[in-house]
PDB file of C-alpha atoms and ligand atoms in Angstrom:
ATOM      1  CA  MET A   1       9.305  11.758 -18.149  1.00 96.00           C
ATOM      2  CA  ARG A   2       7.518  11.851 -14.771  1.00 98.00           C
ATOM      3  CA  ILE A   3       6.880   8.473 -13.161  1.00 98.00           C
ATOM      4  CA  ASP A   4       4.943   7.818  -9.928  1.00 98.00           C
ATOM      5  CA  LEU A   5       4.672   4.123  -9.090  1.00 98.00           C
ATOM      6  CA  HIS A   6       2.501   3.943  -5.949  1.00 98.00           C
ATOM      7  CA  SER A   7      -1.039   5.275  -5.552  1.00 98.00           C
ATOM      8  CA  HIS A   8      -4.405   4.265  -4.145  1.00 98.00           C
ATOM      9  CA  SER A   9      -7.970   4.500  -5.424  1.00 98.00           C
ATOM     10  CA  ASP A  10     -11.239   3.882  -3.619  1.00 98.00           C
ATOM     11  CA  ALA A  11     -10.855   0.182  -4.380  1.00 98.00           C
ATOM     12  CA  SER A  12      -8.849   0.339  -1.155  1.00 98.00           C
ATOM     13  CA  ASP A  13      -8.371   3.368   1.078  1.00 97.00           C
ATOM     14  CA  GLY A  14      -7.861   6.154  -1.444  1.00 97.00           C
ATOM     15  CA  THR A  15     -10.703   8.594  -2.040  1.00 97.00           C
ATOM     16  CA  ASP A  16     -10.566   8.917  -5.866  1.00 98.00           C
ATOM     17  CA  SER A  17     -12.247   6.401  -8.132  1.00 98.00           C
ATOM     18  CA  PRO A  18      -9.745   4.718 -10.463  1.00 98.00           C
ATOM     19  CA  THR A  19     -10.871   7.060 -13.266  1.00 98.00           C
ATOM     20  CA  GLU A  20     -10.495  10.139 -11.069  1.00 98.00           C
ATOM     21  CA  LEU A  21      -7.073   8.934  -9.961  1.00 98.00           C
ATOM     22  CA  VAL A  22      -5.853   8.572 -13.542  1.00 98.00           C
ATOM     23  CA  HIS A  23      -7.258  11.982 -14.476  1.00 98.00           C
ATOM     24  CA  ALA A  24      -5.560  13.514 -11.433  1.00 98.00           C
ATOM     25  CA  ALA A  25      -2.290  11.888 -12.523  1.00 98.00           C
ATOM     26  CA  ALA A  26      -2.605  13.408 -15.988  1.00 98.00           C
ATOM     27  CA  ARG A  27      -3.313  16.840 -14.461  1.00 98.00           C
ATOM     28  CA  ALA A  28      -0.251  16.407 -12.244  1.00 98.00           C
ATOM     29  CA  GLY A  29       1.822  15.986 -15.400  1.00 98.00           C
ATOM     30  CA  LEU A  30       2.652  12.320 -14.887  1.00 98.00           C
ATOM     31  CA  ASP A  31       3.568  10.181 -17.885  1.00 98.00           C
ATOM     32  CA  VAL A  32       3.483   6.908 -15.939  1.00 98.00           C
ATOM     33  CA  LEU A  33       1.219   6.025 -13.007  1.00 98.00           C
ATOM     34  CA  GLY A  34       1.431   2.924 -10.859  1.00 98.00           C
ATOM     35  CA  ILE A  35      -1.922   2.018  -9.330  1.00 98.00           C
ATOM     36  CA  THR A  36      -1.298  -0.090  -6.251  1.00 98.00           C
ATOM     37  CA  ASP A  37      -4.354  -0.592  -4.121  1.00 98.00           C
ATOM     38  CA  HIS A  38      -3.986  -2.629  -0.957  1.00 98.00           C
ATOM     39  CA  ASP A  39      -4.449  -6.360  -1.553  1.00 98.00           C
ATOM     40  CA  THR A  40      -6.714  -6.073  -4.591  1.00 98.00           C
ATOM     41  CA  THR A  41      -6.679  -5.762  -8.374  1.00 98.00           C
ATOM     42  CA  GLN A  42     -10.232  -4.404  -8.390  1.00 98.00           C
ATOM     43  CA  SER A  43      -9.178  -1.008  -9.783  1.00 98.00           C
ATOM     44  CA  TRP A  44      -7.086  -2.214 -12.705  1.00 98.00           C
ATOM     45  CA  ASP A  45      -9.663  -2.472 -15.508  1.00 98.00           C
ATOM     46  CA  GLU A  46     -11.283   0.887 -14.911  1.00 98.00           C
ATOM     47  CA  ALA A  47      -7.901   2.585 -14.479  1.00 98.00           C
ATOM     48  CA  ALA A  48      -6.620   1.009 -17.708  1.00 98.00           C
ATOM     49  CA  ARG A  49      -9.582   2.343 -19.674  1.00 98.00           C
ATOM     50  CA  ALA A  50      -9.082   5.836 -18.231  1.00 98.00           C
ATOM     51  CA  ALA A  51      -5.330   5.732 -18.898  1.00 98.00           C
ATOM     52  CA  ALA A  52      -5.899   4.774 -22.532  1.00 98.00           C
ATOM     53  CA  GLU A  53      -8.290   7.726 -22.868  1.00 98.00           C
ATOM     54  CA  VAL A  54      -5.989  10.339 -21.358  1.00 98.00           C
ATOM     55  CA  GLY A  55      -2.830   8.865 -22.872  1.00 97.00           C
ATOM     56  CA  ILE A  56      -0.706   8.018 -19.864  1.00 98.00           C
ATOM     57  CA  ALA A  57       1.030   4.719 -19.233  1.00 98.00           C
ATOM     58  CA  LEU A  58      -0.463   2.663 -16.419  1.00 98.00           C
ATOM     59  CA  VAL A  59       1.504   0.157 -14.373  1.00 98.00           C
ATOM     60  CA  CYS A  60      -0.909  -2.201 -12.646  1.00 98.00           C
ATOM     61  CA  GLY A  61       0.173  -3.220  -9.190  1.00 98.00           C
ATOM     62  CA  ILE A  62      -0.932  -4.336  -5.746  1.00 98.00           C
ATOM     63  CA  GLU A  63       0.413  -3.203  -2.378  1.00 98.00           C
ATOM     64  CA  VAL A  64       0.339  -6.566  -0.655  1.00 98.00           C
ATOM     65  CA  SER A  65       0.110  -6.746   3.142  1.00 98.00           C
ATOM     66  CA  THR A  66       2.787  -9.187   4.242  1.00 98.00           C
ATOM     67  CA  THR A  67       4.623 -10.068   7.422  1.00 97.00           C
ATOM     68  CA  LEU A  68       8.266 -10.707   8.117  1.00 97.00           C
ATOM     69  CA  ARG A  69       9.226 -11.942  11.569  1.00 96.00           C
ATOM     70  CA  GLY A  70       5.976 -10.638  13.028  1.00 93.00           C
ATOM     71  CA  ARG A  71       6.263  -7.184  11.486  1.00 94.00           C
ATOM     72  CA  GLY A  72       4.018  -5.785   8.782  1.00 95.00           C
ATOM     73  CA  VAL A  73       5.812  -5.203   5.470  1.00 97.00           C
ATOM     74  CA  HIS A  74       4.103  -3.664   2.434  1.00 98.00           C
ATOM     75  CA  LEU A  75       5.193  -5.311  -0.785  1.00 98.00           C
ATOM     76  CA  LEU A  76       4.509  -3.630  -4.136  1.00 98.00           C
ATOM     77  CA  ALA A  77       3.787  -6.298  -6.738  1.00 98.00           C
ATOM     78  CA  TYR A  78       3.837  -4.948 -10.280  1.00 98.00           C
ATOM     79  CA  GLN A  79       2.000  -6.543 -13.170  1.00 98.00           C
ATOM     80  CA  PRO A  80       1.491 -10.084 -11.901  1.00 98.00           C
ATOM     81  CA  ASP A  81      -1.153 -12.159 -13.686  1.00 98.00           C
ATOM     82  CA  PRO A  82      -4.248 -11.268 -11.625  1.00 98.00           C
ATOM     83  CA  THR A  83      -5.797 -14.672 -12.372  1.00 98.00           C
ATOM     84  CA  HIS A  84      -2.889 -16.641 -10.904  1.00 98.00           C
ATOM     85  CA  PRO A  85      -4.693 -19.037  -8.521  1.00 98.00           C
ATOM     86  CA  VAL A  86      -2.242 -18.920  -5.606  1.00 98.00           C
ATOM     87  CA  LEU A  87      -2.000 -15.132  -5.783  1.00 98.00           C
ATOM     88  CA  GLN A  88      -5.796 -14.866  -5.853  1.00 98.00           C
ATOM     89  CA  ASP A  89      -6.096 -17.240  -2.932  1.00 98.00           C
ATOM     90  CA  ARG A  90      -3.594 -15.349  -0.765  1.00 98.00           C
ATOM     91  CA  LEU A  91      -5.188 -11.977  -1.553  1.00 98.00           C
ATOM     92  CA  ARG A  92      -8.627 -13.379  -0.740  1.00 98.00           C
ATOM     93  CA  GLU A  93      -7.316 -14.519   2.611  1.00 98.00           C
ATOM     94  CA  VAL A  94      -5.895 -11.073   3.398  1.00 98.00           C
ATOM     95  CA  LEU A  95      -9.140  -9.370   2.338  1.00 98.00           C
ATOM     96  CA  ARG A  96     -11.137 -11.724   4.559  1.00 98.00           C
ATOM     97  CA  GLY A  97      -8.839 -10.811   7.435  1.00 98.00           C
ATOM     98  CA  ARG A  98      -9.457  -7.116   6.746  1.00 98.00           C
ATOM     99  CA  ASP A  99     -13.239  -7.620   6.911  1.00 97.00           C
ATOM    100  CA  ALA A 100     -12.996  -9.765  10.034  1.00 97.00           C
ATOM    101  CA  ARG A 101     -11.010  -7.084  11.823  1.00 98.00           C
ATOM    102  CA  VAL A 102     -13.597  -4.316  11.477  1.00 98.00           C
ATOM    103  CA  PRO A 103     -16.117  -5.629  14.067  1.00 98.00           C
ATOM    104  CA  ARG A 104     -13.254  -6.189  16.505  1.00 98.00           C
ATOM    105  CA  ILE A 105     -12.114  -2.572  16.082  1.00 98.00           C
ATOM    106  CA  LEU A 106     -15.696  -1.412  16.660  1.00 98.00           C
ATOM    107  CA  GLU A 107     -15.824  -3.479  19.849  1.00 98.00           C
ATOM    108  CA  ARG A 108     -12.655  -1.784  21.101  1.00 98.00           C
ATOM    109  CA  LEU A 109     -14.112   1.620  20.252  1.00 98.00           C
ATOM    110  CA  ARG A 110     -17.247   0.759  22.211  1.00 98.00           C
ATOM    111  CA  GLU A 111     -15.056  -0.016  25.211  1.00 97.00           C
ATOM    112  CA  GLN A 112     -13.843   3.558  24.806  1.00 96.00           C
ATOM    113  CA  GLY A 113     -17.411   4.818  24.810  1.00 97.00           C
ATOM    114  CA  VAL A 114     -17.454   5.438  21.056  1.00 98.00           C
ATOM    115  CA  ARG A 115     -20.386   3.837  19.225  1.00 97.00           C
ATOM    116  CA  ILE A 116     -19.845   3.253  15.525  1.00 97.00           C
ATOM    117  CA  GLU A 117     -21.925   0.668  13.663  1.00 97.00           C
ATOM    118  CA  LEU A 118     -20.714  -1.749  11.021  1.00 97.00           C
ATOM    119  CA  ASP A 119     -23.010   0.014   8.557  1.00 97.00           C
ATOM    120  CA  ASP A 120     -21.176   3.306   9.183  1.00 97.00           C
ATOM    121  CA  VAL A 121     -17.930   1.652   8.131  1.00 98.00           C
ATOM    122  CA  ARG A 122     -19.607  -0.098   5.188  1.00 97.00           C
ATOM    123  CA  ARG A 123     -20.925   3.254   4.003  1.00 97.00           C
ATOM    124  CA  ALA A 124     -17.473   4.807   4.350  1.00 97.00           C
ATOM    125  CA  ALA A 125     -15.868   1.927   2.463  1.00 97.00           C
ATOM    126  CA  GLY A 126     -18.362   2.017  -0.409  1.00 97.00           C
ATOM    127  CA  ASP A 127     -17.401  -0.571  -3.005  1.00 94.00           C
ATOM    128  CA  ALA A 128     -13.819  -0.938  -1.788  1.00 98.00           C
ATOM    129  CA  ALA A 129     -12.587  -4.511  -2.013  1.00 98.00           C
ATOM    130  CA  ALA A 130     -10.089  -3.786   0.766  1.00 98.00           C
ATOM    131  CA  THR A 131     -11.595  -2.343   3.935  1.00 97.00           C
ATOM    132  CA  GLY A 132      -9.122  -0.756   6.292  1.00 96.00           C
ATOM    133  CA  ARG A 133      -8.599   1.430   9.292  1.00 98.00           C
ATOM    134  CA  PRO A 134      -8.974   4.556   7.116  1.00 97.00           C
ATOM    135  CA  HIS A 135     -12.621   3.581   6.521  1.00 98.00           C
ATOM    136  CA  VAL A 136     -13.166   3.250  10.269  1.00 98.00           C
ATOM    137  CA  ALA A 137     -11.515   6.664  10.543  1.00 98.00           C
ATOM    138  CA  ASP A 138     -13.916   8.067   7.942  1.00 97.00           C
ATOM    139  CA  ALA A 139     -16.853   6.656   9.923  1.00 98.00           C
ATOM    140  CA  LEU A 140     -15.486   8.363  13.044  1.00 98.00           C
ATOM    141  CA  VAL A 141     -15.262  11.629  11.102  1.00 97.00           C
ATOM    142  CA  ALA A 142     -18.814  11.211   9.771  1.00 97.00           C
ATOM    143  CA  ARG A 143     -20.044  10.687  13.342  1.00 97.00           C
ATOM    144  CA  GLY A 144     -18.209  13.812  14.493  1.00 97.00           C
ATOM    145  CA  VAL A 145     -15.937  11.891  16.870  1.00 98.00           C
ATOM    146  CA  VAL A 146     -12.734  13.180  15.244  1.00 98.00           C
ATOM    147  CA  ALA A 147     -11.914  15.903  12.728  1.00 97.00           C
ATOM    148  CA  ASP A 148      -9.977  13.829  10.192  1.00 96.00           C
ATOM    149  CA  ARG A 149      -8.262  10.504   9.495  1.00 96.00           C
ATOM    150  CA  ALA A 150      -5.044  11.676  11.114  1.00 96.00           C
ATOM    151  CA  GLU A 151      -6.783  12.369  14.421  1.00 97.00           C
ATOM    152  CA  ALA A 152      -8.587   9.017  14.253  1.00 98.00           C
ATOM    153  CA  PHE A 153      -5.254   7.213  13.879  1.00 97.00           C
ATOM    154  CA  GLU A 154      -3.575   9.218  16.625  1.00 97.00           C
ATOM    155  CA  ARG A 155      -6.374   8.741  19.142  1.00 98.00           C
ATOM    156  CA  TYR A 156      -7.658   5.260  18.353  1.00 98.00           C
ATOM    157  CA  LEU A 157      -6.269   3.309  15.424  1.00 98.00           C
ATOM    158  CA  ASN A 158      -2.467   3.406  15.491  1.00 96.00           C
ATOM    159  CA  PRO A 159      -0.545   0.535  17.118  1.00 94.00           C
ATOM    160  CA  GLY A 160      -0.500   1.189  20.855  1.00 95.00           C
ATOM    161  CA  ARG A 161      -3.791   3.080  20.728  1.00 97.00           C
ATOM    162  CA  PRO A 162      -6.932   1.551  22.278  1.00 98.00           C
ATOM    163  CA  ALA A 163      -8.745   0.427  19.117  1.00 98.00           C
ATOM    164  CA  TYR A 164      -5.741  -1.039  17.301  1.00 97.00           C
ATOM    165  CA  VAL A 165      -6.309  -4.607  16.145  1.00 97.00           C
ATOM    166  CA  ARG A 166      -3.825  -6.658  14.152  1.00 95.00           C
ATOM    167  CA  ARG A 167      -4.942  -8.383  10.995  1.00 94.00           C
ATOM    168  CA  THR A 168      -3.786 -11.300   8.915  1.00 93.00           C
ATOM    169  CA  ALA A 169      -1.194 -10.770   6.215  1.00 97.00           C
ATOM    170  CA  ALA A 170       0.620 -12.946   3.710  1.00 98.00           C
ATOM    171  CA  ASP A 171       4.059 -14.377   4.409  1.00 98.00           C
ATOM    172  CA  LEU A 172       6.626 -12.090   2.738  1.00 98.00           C
ATOM    173  CA  HIS A 173       8.954 -14.865   1.609  1.00 98.00           C
ATOM    174  CA  GLU A 174       6.139 -16.858   0.076  1.00 98.00           C
ATOM    175  CA  MET A 175       4.644 -13.763  -1.565  1.00 98.00           C
ATOM    176  CA  LEU A 176       7.953 -12.900  -3.288  1.00 98.00           C
ATOM    177  CA  GLN A 177       7.786 -16.329  -4.891  1.00 98.00           C
ATOM    178  CA  VAL A 178       4.072 -16.157  -5.692  1.00 98.00           C
ATOM    179  CA  VAL A 179       4.403 -12.787  -7.454  1.00 98.00           C
ATOM    180  CA  ALA A 180       7.380 -14.087  -9.435  1.00 98.00           C
ATOM    181  CA  ASP A 181       5.402 -17.218 -10.364  1.00 97.00           C
ATOM    182  CA  ALA A 182       2.586 -14.925 -11.507  1.00 98.00           C
ATOM    183  CA  GLY A 183       5.032 -13.083 -13.786  1.00 98.00           C
ATOM    184  CA  GLY A 184       5.285  -9.910 -11.700  1.00 98.00           C
ATOM    185  CA  VAL A 185       8.118  -7.964 -10.089  1.00 98.00           C
ATOM    186  CA  THR A 186       8.370  -6.805  -6.478  1.00 98.00           C
ATOM    187  CA  VAL A 187       9.486  -3.624  -4.729  1.00 98.00           C
ATOM    188  CA  LEU A 188       9.536  -3.062  -0.968  1.00 98.00           C
ATOM    189  CA  ALA A 189       7.178  -0.164  -0.203  1.00 98.00           C
ATOM    190  CA  HIS A 190       8.522   2.500   2.205  1.00 98.00           C
ATOM    191  CA  PRO A 191      10.883  -0.073   3.809  1.00 98.00           C
ATOM    192  CA  TRP A 192      11.860   2.200   6.696  1.00 97.00           C
ATOM    193  CA  GLY A 193       8.528   3.929   6.953  1.00 92.00           C
ATOM    194  CA  ARG A 194       6.864   2.204   9.864  1.00 76.00           C
ATOM    195  CA  SER A 195       7.210  -0.798  12.104  1.00 74.00           C
ATOM    196  CA  ALA A 196       9.051  -2.786   9.463  1.00 87.00           C
ATOM    197  CA  ARG A 197      12.288  -0.879   9.881  1.00 91.00           C
ATOM    198  CA  ASP A 198      13.581  -3.172  12.656  1.00 91.00           C
ATOM    199  CA  VAL A 199      13.371  -6.256  10.447  1.00 96.00           C
ATOM    200  CA  LEU A 200      14.624  -4.587   7.253  1.00 98.00           C
ATOM    201  CA  ASP A 201      18.283  -3.818   7.808  1.00 97.00           C
ATOM    202  CA  ALA A 202      20.787  -4.185   4.957  1.00 97.00           C
ATOM    203  CA  ALA A 203      21.358  -7.897   5.633  1.00 98.00           C
ATOM    204  CA  ALA A 204      17.625  -8.616   5.640  1.00 98.00           C
ATOM    205  CA  ILE A 205      17.195  -6.688   2.393  1.00 98.00           C
ATOM    206  CA  ALA A 206      20.065  -8.673   0.847  1.00 98.00           C
ATOM    207  CA  ASP A 207      18.279 -11.872   1.831  1.00 98.00           C
ATOM    208  CA  LEU A 208      15.058 -10.634   0.211  1.00 98.00           C
ATOM    209  CA  ARG A 209      16.990  -9.775  -2.944  1.00 98.00           C
ATOM    210  CA  ASP A 210      18.249 -13.367  -2.995  1.00 98.00           C
ATOM    211  CA  ARG A 211      14.626 -14.470  -2.713  1.00 98.00           C
ATOM    212  CA  GLY A 212      13.654 -12.497  -5.803  1.00 98.00           C
ATOM    213  CA  LEU A 213      13.051  -8.909  -4.689  1.00 98.00           C
ATOM    214  CA  THR A 214      13.682  -6.422  -7.530  1.00 98.00           C
ATOM    215  CA  GLY A 215      13.552  -2.989  -5.960  1.00 98.00           C
ATOM    216  CA  LEU A 216      13.330  -0.604  -3.022  1.00 98.00           C
ATOM    217  CA  GLU A 217      10.987   2.355  -2.760  1.00 98.00           C
ATOM    218  CA  VAL A 218      13.588   4.833  -1.562  1.00 98.00           C
ATOM    219  CA  ASP A 219      11.949   8.178  -2.249  1.00 98.00           C
ATOM    220  CA  HIS A 220       8.816   8.172  -0.096  1.00 98.00           C
ATOM    221  CA  GLU A 221       7.482  10.794   2.294  1.00 97.00           C
ATOM    222  CA  ASP A 222       7.883   8.408   5.239  1.00 96.00           C
ATOM    223  CA  HIS A 223      11.679   8.532   4.758  1.00 97.00           C
ATOM    224  CA  THR A 224      13.930  11.384   5.876  1.00 97.00           C
ATOM    225  CA  GLY A 225      16.681  12.639   3.609  1.00 97.00           C
ATOM    226  CA  ALA A 226      19.265  10.686   5.600  1.00 97.00           C
ATOM    227  CA  GLU A 227      17.226   7.491   5.368  1.00 97.00           C
ATOM    228  CA  ARG A 228      16.855   7.934   1.621  1.00 98.00           C
ATOM    229  CA  ALA A 229      20.618   8.310   1.253  1.00 98.00           C
ATOM    230  CA  GLN A 230      21.228   5.137   3.271  1.00 98.00           C
ATOM    231  CA  LEU A 231      18.580   3.149   1.406  1.00 98.00           C
ATOM    232  CA  ARG A 232      19.945   4.363  -1.934  1.00 98.00           C
ATOM    233  CA  ALA A 233      23.394   3.131  -0.935  1.00 98.00           C
ATOM    234  CA  ILE A 234      21.987  -0.253   0.078  1.00 98.00           C
ATOM    235  CA  ALA A 235      20.126  -0.498  -3.223  1.00 98.00           C
ATOM    236  CA  ARG A 236      23.286   0.357  -5.138  1.00 98.00           C
ATOM    237  CA  ASP A 237      25.306  -2.279  -3.250  1.00 98.00           C
ATOM    238  CA  LEU A 238      22.688  -4.944  -3.886  1.00 98.00           C
ATOM    239  CA  ASP A 239      21.910  -3.891  -7.456  1.00 98.00           C
ATOM    240  CA  LEU A 240      18.261  -3.269  -6.562  1.00 98.00           C
ATOM    241  CA  VAL A 241      16.058  -0.909  -8.575  1.00 98.00           C
ATOM    242  CA  VAL A 242      15.384   2.437  -6.825  1.00 98.00           C
ATOM    243  CA  THR A 243      11.865   3.796  -7.047  1.00 98.00           C
ATOM    244  CA  GLY A 244      10.211   6.966  -5.818  1.00 98.00           C
ATOM    245  CA  SER A 245       6.513   7.557  -5.418  1.00 98.00           C
ATOM    246  CA  SER A 246       3.798   9.568  -3.754  1.00 98.00           C
ATOM    247  CA  ASP A 247       1.648   6.848  -2.129  1.00 98.00           C
ATOM    248  CA  TYR A 248      -1.218   9.156  -3.048  1.00 98.00           C
ATOM    249  CA  HIS A 249      -4.539   8.464  -1.273  1.00 98.00           C
ATOM    250  CA  GLY A 250      -6.623  11.333  -2.636  1.00 97.00           C
ATOM    251  CA  LEU A 251      -7.992  13.375   0.240  1.00 93.00           C
ATOM    252  CA  GLY A 252      -7.272  10.480   2.587  1.00 88.00           C
ATOM    253  CA  LYS A 253      -3.681  11.302   3.404  1.00 89.00           C
ATOM    254  CA  VAL A 254      -2.144  14.762   3.460  1.00 90.00           C
ATOM    255  CA  GLY A 255       1.308  15.505   2.045  1.00 94.00           C
ATOM    256  CA  HIS A 256       1.236  12.715  -0.533  1.00 97.00           C
ATOM    257  CA  ASP A 257       0.355  14.629  -3.708  1.00 98.00           C
ATOM    258  CA  LEU A 258       0.778  12.781  -6.990  1.00 98.00           C
ATOM    259  CA  GLY A 259       4.328  13.206  -8.263  1.00 98.00           C
ATOM    260  CA  CYS A 260       5.696  14.515  -4.935  1.00 98.00           C
ATOM    261  CA  ASN A 261       8.330  11.782  -5.379  1.00 98.00           C
ATOM    262  CA  THR A 262       9.130  10.202  -8.723  1.00 98.00           C
ATOM    263  CA  THR A 263      11.101   7.331 -10.208  1.00 98.00           C
ATOM    264  CA  GLU A 264      14.037   7.941 -12.544  1.00 98.00           C
ATOM    265  CA  PRO A 265      13.277   6.772 -16.096  1.00 98.00           C
ATOM    266  CA  ALA A 266      16.381   4.550 -16.092  1.00 98.00           C
ATOM    267  CA  GLU A 267      15.211   2.833 -12.905  1.00 98.00           C
ATOM    268  CA  TYR A 268      11.723   2.394 -14.350  1.00 98.00           C
ATOM    269  CA  ARG A 269      13.262   0.735 -17.415  1.00 98.00           C
ATOM    270  CA  ARG A 270      15.256  -1.595 -15.152  1.00 98.00           C
ATOM    271  CA  LEU A 271      12.065  -2.540 -13.325  1.00 98.00           C
ATOM    272  CA  LEU A 272      10.312  -3.402 -16.592  1.00 97.00           C
ATOM    273  CA  ALA A 273      13.369  -5.284 -17.833  1.00 97.00           C
ATOM    274  CA  ALA A 274      13.389  -7.386 -14.657  1.00 96.00           C
ATOM    275  CA  GLN A 275       9.852  -8.431 -15.426  1.00 92.00           C
ATOM    276  CA  ALA A 276      10.808  -9.558 -18.901  1.00 78.00           C
ATOM    277  CA  LEU A 277      13.511 -11.890 -17.522  1.00 72.00           C
TER     278      LEU A 277
HETATM  279  P1  AMP B   1      -4.820  -0.856   7.314  1.00 83.55           P
HETATM  280  O1  AMP B   1      -4.640  -1.129   5.854  1.00 83.55           O
HETATM  281  O2  AMP B   1      -6.223  -1.049   7.755  1.00 83.55           O
HETATM  282  O3  AMP B   1      -3.834  -1.556   8.182  1.00 83.55           O
HETATM  283  O4  AMP B   1      -4.550   0.701   7.513  1.00 83.55           O
HETATM  284  C1  AMP B   1      -3.315   1.206   7.064  1.00 83.55           C
HETATM  285  C2  AMP B   1      -3.566   2.316   6.080  1.00 83.55           C
HETATM  286  O5  AMP B   1      -3.884   3.473   6.801  1.00 83.55           O
HETATM  287  C3  AMP B   1      -2.351   2.640   5.239  1.00 83.55           C
HETATM  288  O6  AMP B   1      -2.710   2.589   3.887  1.00 83.55           O
HETATM  289  C4  AMP B   1      -1.999   4.050   5.539  1.00 83.55           C
HETATM  290  O7  AMP B   1      -1.806   4.765   4.354  1.00 83.55           O
HETATM  291  C5  AMP B   1      -3.209   4.585   6.242  1.00 83.55           C
HETATM  292  N1  AMP B   1      -2.793   5.462   7.339  1.00 83.55           N
HETATM  293  C6  AMP B   1      -1.950   5.191   8.345  1.00 83.55           C
HETATM  294  N2  AMP B   1      -1.822   6.242   9.167  1.00 83.55           N
HETATM  295  C7  AMP B   1      -2.610   7.216   8.651  1.00 83.55           C
HETATM  296  C8  AMP B   1      -2.910   8.558   9.029  1.00 83.55           C
HETATM  297  N3  AMP B   1      -2.364   9.112  10.119  1.00 83.55           N
HETATM  298  N4  AMP B   1      -3.769   9.258   8.255  1.00 83.55           N
HETATM  299  C9  AMP B   1      -4.318   8.708   7.168  1.00 83.55           C
HETATM  300  N5  AMP B   1      -4.074   7.451   6.752  1.00 83.55           N
HETATM  301  C10 AMP B   1      -3.239   6.715   7.484  1.00 83.55           C
HETATM  302 ZN1   ZN B   2      -3.428   3.008   2.232  1.00 83.55          ZN
HETATM  303 FE1   FE B   3       1.980   1.169   2.557  1.00 83.55          FE
HETATM  304 FE1   FE B   4       0.336   2.713  -0.054  1.00 83.55          FE
END
């Protein structure tokens, strides 16, 4: 059984529609796909219909943008009730913050002599509920300013680069509770992948476990082999579920092919069992 629990459609910053994503998962030989767009459940219904057609199991999730001690932490929330009012409210707030950031990024780009209009970004984002830096990157590519998303991030959009602008995110501690209240389970996405590493040492992860966290995404391309070994040991000590996933974004992110990392069936069963508790 091949299980990949983290992927993006064009409801956020992936490039496949939810249907295309599910079909790609089937072609990649996956039996279980987690669809986890940033801060939205927009893709769930379409993906569920496609999954029923092609006969793979779909795990509906959200990669929620949260903060812990000023650092951005991505929290995978699996199968919460999407109509839960507090969850909806918090996601709405994050999505508003995403939209509000775009004009500010464009202003910074203009200061760099790069003129991109809001409509360029809107066109790049299409119907995505969650607009993000990758859509600004796509607009930069469309205008011939950079060759691809990676170059856009390196030159302009990464933290420390001239067009980087912070955005609002949900409080991690509160979100752990909200997802639990909404009947879902939570896994820390790529905990040592980016800026979050400083605030996610073993003691901090233990504290999050005490606040309801169920798992750690250990096998992720952002982690080296040594980091995976350390994270696996932490997970074992704390009795946290270990997941592995691709964080597939379609053509939007190279080196993240569906199934490039997978979750052990026993760990997947533990994740589902935690939800039933
Ligand atoms: P945002 O959600 O607007 O903060 O943008 C973060 C998103 O950009 C994440 O989903 C990453 O997957 C994506 N991202 C970050 N760096 C890169 C890169 N170098 N190339 C493509 N996508 C990236
Ligand atoms: Zn993304
Ligand atoms: Fe992420
Ligand atoms: Fe992701």
